[in-house]
mmCIF file of C-alpha atoms and ligand atoms in Angstrom:
data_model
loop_
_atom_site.group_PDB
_atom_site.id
_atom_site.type_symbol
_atom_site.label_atom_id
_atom_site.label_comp_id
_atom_site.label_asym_id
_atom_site.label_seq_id
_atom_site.Cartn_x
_atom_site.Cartn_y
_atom_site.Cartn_z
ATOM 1 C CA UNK A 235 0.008 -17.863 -32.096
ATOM 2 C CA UNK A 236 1.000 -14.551 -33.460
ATOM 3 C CA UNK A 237 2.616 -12.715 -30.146
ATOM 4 C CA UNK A 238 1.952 -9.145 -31.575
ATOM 5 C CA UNK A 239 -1.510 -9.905 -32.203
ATOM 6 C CA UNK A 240 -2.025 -10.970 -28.776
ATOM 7 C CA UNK A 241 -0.394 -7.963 -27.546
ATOM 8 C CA UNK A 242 -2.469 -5.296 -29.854
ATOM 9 C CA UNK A 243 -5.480 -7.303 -28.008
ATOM 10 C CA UNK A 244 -4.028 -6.408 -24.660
ATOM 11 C CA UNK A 245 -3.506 -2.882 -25.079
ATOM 12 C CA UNK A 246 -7.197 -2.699 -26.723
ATOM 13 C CA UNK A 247 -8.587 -4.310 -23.772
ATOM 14 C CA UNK A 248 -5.961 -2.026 -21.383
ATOM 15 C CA UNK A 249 -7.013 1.022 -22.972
ATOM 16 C CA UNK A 250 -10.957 0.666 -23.552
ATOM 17 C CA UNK A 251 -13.382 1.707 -20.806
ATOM 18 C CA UNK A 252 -17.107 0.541 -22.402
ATOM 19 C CA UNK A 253 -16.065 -3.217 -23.743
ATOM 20 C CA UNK A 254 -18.829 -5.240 -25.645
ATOM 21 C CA UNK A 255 -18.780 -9.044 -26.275
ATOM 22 C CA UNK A 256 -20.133 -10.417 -28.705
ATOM 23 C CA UNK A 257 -20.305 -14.556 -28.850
ATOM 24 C CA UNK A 258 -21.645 -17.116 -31.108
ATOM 25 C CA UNK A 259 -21.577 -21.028 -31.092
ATOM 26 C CA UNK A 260 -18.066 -21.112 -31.832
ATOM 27 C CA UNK A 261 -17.547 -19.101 -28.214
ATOM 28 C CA UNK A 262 -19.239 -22.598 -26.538
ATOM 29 C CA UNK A 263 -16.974 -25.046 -28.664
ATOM 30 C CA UNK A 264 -14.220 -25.221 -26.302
ATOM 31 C CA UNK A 265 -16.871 -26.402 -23.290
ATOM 32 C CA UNK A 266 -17.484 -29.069 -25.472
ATOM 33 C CA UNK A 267 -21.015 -28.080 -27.457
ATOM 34 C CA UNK A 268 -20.796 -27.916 -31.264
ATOM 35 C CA UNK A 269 -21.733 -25.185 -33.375
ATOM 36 C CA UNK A 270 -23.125 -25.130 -36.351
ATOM 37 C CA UNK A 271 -21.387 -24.242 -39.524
ATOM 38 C CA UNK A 272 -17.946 -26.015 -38.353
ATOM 39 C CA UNK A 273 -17.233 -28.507 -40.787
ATOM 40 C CA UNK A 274 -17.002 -31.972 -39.378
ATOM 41 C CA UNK A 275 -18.517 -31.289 -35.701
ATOM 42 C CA UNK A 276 -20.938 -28.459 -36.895
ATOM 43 C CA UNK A 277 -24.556 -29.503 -36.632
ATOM 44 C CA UNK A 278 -24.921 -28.577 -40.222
ATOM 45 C CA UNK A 279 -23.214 -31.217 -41.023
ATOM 46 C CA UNK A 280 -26.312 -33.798 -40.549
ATOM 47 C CA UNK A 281 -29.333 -31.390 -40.942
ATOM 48 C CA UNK A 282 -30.658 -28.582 -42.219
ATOM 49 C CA UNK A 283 -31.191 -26.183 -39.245
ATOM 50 C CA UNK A 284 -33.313 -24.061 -40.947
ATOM 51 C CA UNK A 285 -35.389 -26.398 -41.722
ATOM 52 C CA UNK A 286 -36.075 -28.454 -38.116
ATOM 53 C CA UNK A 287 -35.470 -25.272 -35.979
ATOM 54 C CA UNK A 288 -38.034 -23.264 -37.946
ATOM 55 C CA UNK A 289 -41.566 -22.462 -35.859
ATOM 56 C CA UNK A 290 -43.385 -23.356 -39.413
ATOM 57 C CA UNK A 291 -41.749 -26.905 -39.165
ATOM 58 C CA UNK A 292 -42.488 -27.329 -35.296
ATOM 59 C CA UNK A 293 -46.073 -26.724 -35.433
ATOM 60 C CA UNK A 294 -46.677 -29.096 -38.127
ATOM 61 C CA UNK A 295 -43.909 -31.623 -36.459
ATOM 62 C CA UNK A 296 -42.856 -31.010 -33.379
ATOM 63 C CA UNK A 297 -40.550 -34.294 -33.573
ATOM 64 C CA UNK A 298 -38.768 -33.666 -35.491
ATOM 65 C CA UNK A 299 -37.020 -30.938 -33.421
ATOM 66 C CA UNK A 300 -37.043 -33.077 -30.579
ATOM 67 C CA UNK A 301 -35.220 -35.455 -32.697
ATOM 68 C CA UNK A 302 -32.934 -33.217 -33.478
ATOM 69 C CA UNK A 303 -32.112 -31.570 -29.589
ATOM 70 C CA UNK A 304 -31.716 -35.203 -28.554
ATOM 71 C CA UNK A 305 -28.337 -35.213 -30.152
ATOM 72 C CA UNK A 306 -27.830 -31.289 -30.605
ATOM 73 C CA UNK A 307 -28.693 -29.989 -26.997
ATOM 74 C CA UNK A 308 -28.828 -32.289 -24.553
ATOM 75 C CA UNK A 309 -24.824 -31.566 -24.151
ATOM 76 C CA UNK A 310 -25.742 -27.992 -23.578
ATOM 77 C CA UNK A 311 -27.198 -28.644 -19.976
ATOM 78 C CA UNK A 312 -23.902 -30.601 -18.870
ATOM 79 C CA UNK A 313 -21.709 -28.021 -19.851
ATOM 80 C CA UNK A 314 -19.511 -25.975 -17.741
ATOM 81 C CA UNK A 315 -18.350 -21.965 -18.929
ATOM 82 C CA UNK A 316 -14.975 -21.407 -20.673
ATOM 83 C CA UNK A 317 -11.881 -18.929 -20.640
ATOM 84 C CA UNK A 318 -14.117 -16.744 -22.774
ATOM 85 C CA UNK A 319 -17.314 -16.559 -20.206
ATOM 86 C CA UNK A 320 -15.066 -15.964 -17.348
ATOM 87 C CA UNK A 321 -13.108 -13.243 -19.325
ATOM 88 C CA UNK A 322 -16.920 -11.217 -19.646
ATOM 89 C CA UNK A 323 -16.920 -11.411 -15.739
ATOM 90 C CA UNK A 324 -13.789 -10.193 -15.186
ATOM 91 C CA UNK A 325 -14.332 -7.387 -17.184
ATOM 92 C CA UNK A 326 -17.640 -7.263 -15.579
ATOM 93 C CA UNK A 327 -16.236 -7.039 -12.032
ATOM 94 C CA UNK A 328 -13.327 -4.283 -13.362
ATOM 95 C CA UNK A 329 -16.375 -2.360 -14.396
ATOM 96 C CA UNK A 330 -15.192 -2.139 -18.343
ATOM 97 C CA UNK A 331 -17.847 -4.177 -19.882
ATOM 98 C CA UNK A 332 -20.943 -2.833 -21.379
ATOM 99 C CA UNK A 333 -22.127 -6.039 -22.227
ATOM 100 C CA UNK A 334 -22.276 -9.707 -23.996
ATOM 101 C CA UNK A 335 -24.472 -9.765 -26.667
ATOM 102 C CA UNK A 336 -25.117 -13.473 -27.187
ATOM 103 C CA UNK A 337 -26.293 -15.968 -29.538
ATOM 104 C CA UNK A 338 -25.507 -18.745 -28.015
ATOM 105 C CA UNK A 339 -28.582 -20.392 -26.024
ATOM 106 C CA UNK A 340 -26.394 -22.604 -23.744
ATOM 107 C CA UNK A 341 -27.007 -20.004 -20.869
ATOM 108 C CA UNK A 342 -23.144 -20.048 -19.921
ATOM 109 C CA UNK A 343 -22.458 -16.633 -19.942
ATOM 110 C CA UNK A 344 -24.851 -16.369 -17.020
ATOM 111 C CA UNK A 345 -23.240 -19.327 -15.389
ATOM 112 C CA UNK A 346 -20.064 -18.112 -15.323
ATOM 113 C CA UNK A 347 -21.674 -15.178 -13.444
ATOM 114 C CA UNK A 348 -22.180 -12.010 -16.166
ATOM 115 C CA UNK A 349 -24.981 -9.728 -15.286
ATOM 116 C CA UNK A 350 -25.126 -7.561 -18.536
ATOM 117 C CA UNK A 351 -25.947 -10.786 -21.027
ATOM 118 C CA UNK A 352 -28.102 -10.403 -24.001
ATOM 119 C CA UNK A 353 -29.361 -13.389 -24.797
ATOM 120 C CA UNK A 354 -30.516 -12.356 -28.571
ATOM 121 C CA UNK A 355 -31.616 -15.553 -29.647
ATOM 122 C CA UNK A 356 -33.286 -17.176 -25.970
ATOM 123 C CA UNK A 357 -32.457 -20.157 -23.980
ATOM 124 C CA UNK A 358 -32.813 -23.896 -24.029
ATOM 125 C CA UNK A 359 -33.633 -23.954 -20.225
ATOM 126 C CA UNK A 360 -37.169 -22.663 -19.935
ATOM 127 C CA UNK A 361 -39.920 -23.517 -22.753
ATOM 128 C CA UNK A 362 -43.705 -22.526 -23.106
ATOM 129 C CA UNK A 363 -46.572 -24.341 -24.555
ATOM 130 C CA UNK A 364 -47.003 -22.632 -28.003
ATOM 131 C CA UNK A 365 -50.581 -22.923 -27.720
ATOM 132 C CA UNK A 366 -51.578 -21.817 -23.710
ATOM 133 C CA UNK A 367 -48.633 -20.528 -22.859
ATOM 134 C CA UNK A 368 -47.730 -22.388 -20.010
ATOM 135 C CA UNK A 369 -43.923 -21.737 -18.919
ATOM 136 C CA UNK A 370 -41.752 -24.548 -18.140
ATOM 137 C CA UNK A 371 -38.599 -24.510 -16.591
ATOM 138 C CA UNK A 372 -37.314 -28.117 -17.218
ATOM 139 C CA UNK A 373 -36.573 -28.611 -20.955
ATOM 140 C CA UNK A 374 -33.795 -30.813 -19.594
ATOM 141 C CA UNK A 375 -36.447 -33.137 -18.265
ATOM 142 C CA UNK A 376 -38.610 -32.834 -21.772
ATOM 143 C CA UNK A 377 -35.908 -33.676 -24.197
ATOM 144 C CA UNK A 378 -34.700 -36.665 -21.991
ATOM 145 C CA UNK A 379 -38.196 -37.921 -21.286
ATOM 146 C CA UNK A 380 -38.331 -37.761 -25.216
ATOM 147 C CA UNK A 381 -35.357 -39.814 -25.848
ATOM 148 C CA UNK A 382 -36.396 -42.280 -23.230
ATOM 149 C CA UNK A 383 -38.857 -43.153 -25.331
ATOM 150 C CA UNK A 384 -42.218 -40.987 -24.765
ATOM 151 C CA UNK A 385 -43.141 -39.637 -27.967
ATOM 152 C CA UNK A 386 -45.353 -37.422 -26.192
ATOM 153 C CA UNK A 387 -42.926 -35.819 -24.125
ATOM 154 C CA UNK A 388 -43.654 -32.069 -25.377
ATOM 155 C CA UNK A 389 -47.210 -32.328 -25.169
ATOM 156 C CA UNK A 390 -48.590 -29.742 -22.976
ATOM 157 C CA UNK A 391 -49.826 -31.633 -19.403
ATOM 158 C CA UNK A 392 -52.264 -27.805 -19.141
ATOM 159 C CA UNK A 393 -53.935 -27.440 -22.412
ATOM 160 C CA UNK A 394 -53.244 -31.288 -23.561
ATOM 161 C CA UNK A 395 -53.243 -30.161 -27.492
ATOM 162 C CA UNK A 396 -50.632 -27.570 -28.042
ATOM 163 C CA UNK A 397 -46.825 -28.114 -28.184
ATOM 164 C CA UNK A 398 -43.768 -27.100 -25.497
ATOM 165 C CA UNK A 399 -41.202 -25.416 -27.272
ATOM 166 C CA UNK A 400 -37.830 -24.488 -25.843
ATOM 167 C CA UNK A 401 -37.544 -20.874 -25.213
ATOM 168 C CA UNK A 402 -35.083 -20.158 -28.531
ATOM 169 C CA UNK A 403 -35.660 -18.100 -31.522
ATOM 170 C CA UNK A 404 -36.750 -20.398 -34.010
ATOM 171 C CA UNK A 405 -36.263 -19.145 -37.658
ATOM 172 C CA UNK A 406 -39.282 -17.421 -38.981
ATOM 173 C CA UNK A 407 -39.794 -16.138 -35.432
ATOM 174 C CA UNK A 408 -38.938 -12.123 -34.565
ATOM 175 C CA UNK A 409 -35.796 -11.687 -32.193
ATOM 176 C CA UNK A 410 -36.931 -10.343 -28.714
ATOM 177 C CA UNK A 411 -37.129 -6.659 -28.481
ATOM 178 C CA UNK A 412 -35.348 -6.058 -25.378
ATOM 179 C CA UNK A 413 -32.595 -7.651 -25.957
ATOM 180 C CA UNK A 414 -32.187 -6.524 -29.415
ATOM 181 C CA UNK A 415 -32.531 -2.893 -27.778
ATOM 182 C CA UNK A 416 -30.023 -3.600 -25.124
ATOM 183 C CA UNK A 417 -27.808 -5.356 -28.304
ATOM 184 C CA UNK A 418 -28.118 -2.218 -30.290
ATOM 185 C CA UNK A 419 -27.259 0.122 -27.448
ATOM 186 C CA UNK A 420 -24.292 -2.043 -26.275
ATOM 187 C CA UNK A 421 -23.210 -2.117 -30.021
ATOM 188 C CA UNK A 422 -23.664 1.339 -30.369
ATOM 189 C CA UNK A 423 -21.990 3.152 -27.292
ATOM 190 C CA UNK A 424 -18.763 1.113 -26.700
ATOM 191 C CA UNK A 425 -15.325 2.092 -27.302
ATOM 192 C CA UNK A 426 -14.106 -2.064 -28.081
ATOM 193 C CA UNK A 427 -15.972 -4.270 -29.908
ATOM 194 C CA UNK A 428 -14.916 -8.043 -29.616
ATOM 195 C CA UNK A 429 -16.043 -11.124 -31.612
ATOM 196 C CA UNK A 430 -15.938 -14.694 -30.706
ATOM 197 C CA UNK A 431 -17.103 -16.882 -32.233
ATOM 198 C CA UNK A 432 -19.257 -16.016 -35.023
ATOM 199 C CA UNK A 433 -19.273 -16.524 -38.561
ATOM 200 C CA UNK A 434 -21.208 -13.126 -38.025
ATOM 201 C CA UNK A 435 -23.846 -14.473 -41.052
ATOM 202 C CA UNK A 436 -27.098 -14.561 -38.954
ATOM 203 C CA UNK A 437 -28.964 -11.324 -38.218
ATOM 204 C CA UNK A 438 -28.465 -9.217 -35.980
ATOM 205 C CA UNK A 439 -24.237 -10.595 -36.344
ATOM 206 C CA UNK A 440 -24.248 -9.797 -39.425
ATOM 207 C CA UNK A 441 -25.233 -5.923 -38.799
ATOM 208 C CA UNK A 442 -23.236 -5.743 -34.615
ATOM 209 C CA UNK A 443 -19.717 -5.184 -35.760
ATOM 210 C CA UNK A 444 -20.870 -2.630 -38.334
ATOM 211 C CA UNK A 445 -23.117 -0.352 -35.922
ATOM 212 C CA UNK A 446 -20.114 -0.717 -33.292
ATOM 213 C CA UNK A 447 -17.405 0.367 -36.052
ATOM 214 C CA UNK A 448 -19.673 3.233 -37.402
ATOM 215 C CA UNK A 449 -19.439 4.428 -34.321
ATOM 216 C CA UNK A 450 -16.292 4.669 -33.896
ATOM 217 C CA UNK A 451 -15.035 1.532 -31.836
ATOM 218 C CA UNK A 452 -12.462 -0.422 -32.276
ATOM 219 C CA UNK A 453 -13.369 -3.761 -33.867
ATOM 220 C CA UNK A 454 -11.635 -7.345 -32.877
ATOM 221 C CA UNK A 455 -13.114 -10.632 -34.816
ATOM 222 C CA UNK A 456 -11.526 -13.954 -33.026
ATOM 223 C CA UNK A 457 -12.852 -16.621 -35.053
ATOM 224 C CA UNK A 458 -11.309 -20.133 -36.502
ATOM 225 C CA UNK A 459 -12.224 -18.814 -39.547
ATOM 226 C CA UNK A 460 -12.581 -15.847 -42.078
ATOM 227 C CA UNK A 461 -15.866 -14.011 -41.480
ATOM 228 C CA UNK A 462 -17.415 -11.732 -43.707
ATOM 229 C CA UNK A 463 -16.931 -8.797 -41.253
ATOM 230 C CA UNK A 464 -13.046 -9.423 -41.352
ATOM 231 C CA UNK A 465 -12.264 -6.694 -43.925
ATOM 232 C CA UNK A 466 -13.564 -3.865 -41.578
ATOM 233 C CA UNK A 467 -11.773 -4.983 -37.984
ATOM 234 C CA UNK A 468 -8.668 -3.398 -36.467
ATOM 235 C CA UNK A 469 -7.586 -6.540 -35.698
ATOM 236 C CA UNK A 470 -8.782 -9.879 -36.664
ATOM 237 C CA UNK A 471 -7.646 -13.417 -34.932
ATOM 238 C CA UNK A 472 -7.799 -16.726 -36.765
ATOM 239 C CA UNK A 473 -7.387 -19.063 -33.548
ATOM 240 C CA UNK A 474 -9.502 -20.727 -30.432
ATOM 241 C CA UNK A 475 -11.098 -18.022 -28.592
ATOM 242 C CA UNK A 476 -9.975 -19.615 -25.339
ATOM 243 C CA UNK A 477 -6.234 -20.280 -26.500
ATOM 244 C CA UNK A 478 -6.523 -16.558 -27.160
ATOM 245 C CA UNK A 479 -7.921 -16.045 -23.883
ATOM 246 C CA UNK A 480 -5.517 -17.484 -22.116
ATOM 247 C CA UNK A 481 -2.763 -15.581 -23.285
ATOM 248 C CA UNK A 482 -3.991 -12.216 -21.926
ATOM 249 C CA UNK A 483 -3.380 -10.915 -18.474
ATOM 250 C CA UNK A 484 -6.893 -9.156 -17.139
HETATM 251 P P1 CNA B 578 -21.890 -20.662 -36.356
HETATM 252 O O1 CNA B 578 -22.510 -20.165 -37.586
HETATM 253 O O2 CNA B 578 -21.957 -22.086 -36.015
HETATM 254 O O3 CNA B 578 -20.359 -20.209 -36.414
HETATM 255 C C1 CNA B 578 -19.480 -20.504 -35.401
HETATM 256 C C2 CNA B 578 -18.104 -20.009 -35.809
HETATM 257 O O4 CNA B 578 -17.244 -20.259 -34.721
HETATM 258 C C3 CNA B 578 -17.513 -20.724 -37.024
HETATM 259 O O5 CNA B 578 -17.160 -19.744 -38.000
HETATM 260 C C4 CNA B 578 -16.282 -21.452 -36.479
HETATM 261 O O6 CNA B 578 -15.173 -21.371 -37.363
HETATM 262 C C5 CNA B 578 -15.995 -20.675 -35.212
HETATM 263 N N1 CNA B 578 -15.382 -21.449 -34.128
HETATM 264 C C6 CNA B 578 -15.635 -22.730 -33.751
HETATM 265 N N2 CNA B 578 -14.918 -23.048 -32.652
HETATM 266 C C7 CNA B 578 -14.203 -21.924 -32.330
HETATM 267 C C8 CNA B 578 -13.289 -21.595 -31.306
HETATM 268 N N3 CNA B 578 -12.921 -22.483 -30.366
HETATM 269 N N4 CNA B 578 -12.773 -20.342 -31.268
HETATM 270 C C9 CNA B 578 -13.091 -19.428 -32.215
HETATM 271 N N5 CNA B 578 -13.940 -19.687 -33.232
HETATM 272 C C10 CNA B 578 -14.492 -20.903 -33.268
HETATM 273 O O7 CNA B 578 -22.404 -19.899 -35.088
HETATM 274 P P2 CNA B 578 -23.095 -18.505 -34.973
HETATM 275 O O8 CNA B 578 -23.234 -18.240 -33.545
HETATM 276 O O9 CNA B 578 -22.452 -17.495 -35.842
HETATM 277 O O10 CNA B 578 -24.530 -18.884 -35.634
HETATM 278 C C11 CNA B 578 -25.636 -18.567 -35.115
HETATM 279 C C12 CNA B 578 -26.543 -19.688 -34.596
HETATM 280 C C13 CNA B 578 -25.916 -20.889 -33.994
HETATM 281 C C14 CNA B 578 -27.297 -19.066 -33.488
HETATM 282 O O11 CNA B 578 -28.644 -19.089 -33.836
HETATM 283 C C15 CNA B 578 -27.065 -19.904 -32.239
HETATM 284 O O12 CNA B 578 -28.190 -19.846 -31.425
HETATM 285 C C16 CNA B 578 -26.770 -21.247 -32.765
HETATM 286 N N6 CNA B 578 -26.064 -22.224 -31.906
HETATM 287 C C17 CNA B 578 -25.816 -21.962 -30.597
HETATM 288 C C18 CNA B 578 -25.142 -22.893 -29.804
HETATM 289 C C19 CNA B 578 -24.883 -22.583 -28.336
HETATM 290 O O13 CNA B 578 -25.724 -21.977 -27.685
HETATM 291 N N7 CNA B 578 -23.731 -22.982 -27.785
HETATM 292 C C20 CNA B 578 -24.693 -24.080 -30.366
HETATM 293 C C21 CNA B 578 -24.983 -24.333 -31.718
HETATM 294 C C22 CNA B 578 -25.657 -23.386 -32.475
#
């Protein structure tokens, strides 16, 4: 790992007062749930995510997705946070961060204890029924009942016709409004903005780093790979977000 990369990181870090995060799949990797665009282990290997996570799709087959989470999600709930979740705390607790602007849907941000999390794209944990609107707060218990074997597992036990989807923002669905406005606000007003994570291609990744930057932040992308934001950051990592991590002393 390049040492003076790792130490430009530290002195951003050092000298910043109003940190954001910002983490995709690729931030959840090293807790052992795959992404999607990694190629090998990325879900988009197998499928077309587009296709079976879009709300178009669900309504008209709702197994499909459930088919799908069986092998995509169910290693979400058994997961434990990383070097990169507890870093957010830390800063957290040393009162530097402004927030994490997530779009992961693993929840482990909030597990490893961060207040100021943004969950732009929902959670796995809760779902409602798309037709009553009953919440549920066991979509564990749904996707395994599914893959037991009851094909009726995300049938709605209120309404008994419409379908339980997890709470996640399915394509063709609109991103939540607060947490876009929190998103925008955290991008907007901080001094560091830091990547992990991301191949920064999905809205609202895509447009973060560039709202942050225009603002005059400093901009850090730490991703395996080349993202399409890389030509505007200060300071752009090619390795494991937690090897990175792990190297710095907060
Ligand atoms: P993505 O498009 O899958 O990209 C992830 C990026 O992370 C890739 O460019 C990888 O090269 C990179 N990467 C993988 N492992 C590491 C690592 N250890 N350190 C640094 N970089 C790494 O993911 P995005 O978040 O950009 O795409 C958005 C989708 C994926 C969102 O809608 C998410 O909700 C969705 N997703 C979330 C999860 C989760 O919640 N953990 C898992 C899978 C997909």
């Amino acid at each position: 790992m390049d040492s003076d990369k790792i130490n430009k990181l530290q002195e951003l870090i050092d000298t910043s007062k109003k940190i954001t995060i910002f983490t995709g799949a690729g931030a959840s990797t090293e807790s052992g749930i795959a992404d999607f665009r990694s190629p090998k282990t990325g879900l988009w290997e197998h499928v077309n995510p587009e296709e079976v996570i879009s709300i178009g799709s669900f309504k008209r087959n709702p197994e499909l997705f459930y088919k799908f989470s069986v092998d995509a999600f169910l290693p979400m709930f058994n997961a434990k946070p990383n070097a990169i979740h507890e870093l957010c705390t830390k800063l957290e607790q040393k009162d530097k961060l402004l927030g994490v602007i997530t779009q992961n849907i693993d929840m482990l941000h909030q597990d490893a204890g961060t207040k100021k999390v943004y969950p732009v794209h929902g959670t796995m944990k809760t779902s409602t029924c798309i037709r009553c609107g009953k919440r549920f707060d066991n979509t564990l218990e749904i996707i395994e009942k599914f893959r037991d074997g009851d094909d009726k597992a995300y049938l709605c036990p209120q309404c008994n016709v419409g379908f339980i989807k997890p709470d996640i923002v399915f394509f063709g669905e609109m991103l939540p409004e607060y947490e876009l406005d929190k998103a925008e606000f955290a991008s907007y007003n901080c001094d560091l903005f830091i990547s992990f994570g991301s191949s920064l291609t999905v809205m609202p990744a895509a447009m973060m780093p560039t709202l942050a930057k225009r603002n005059g932040a400093k901009l850090v992308i730490i991703n395996l790979t080349p993202t399409s934001s890389d030509d505007i950051a200060d300071l752009v990592i090619h390795e494991k977000g937690g090897e990175v991590v792990s190297k710095l002393n907060i």
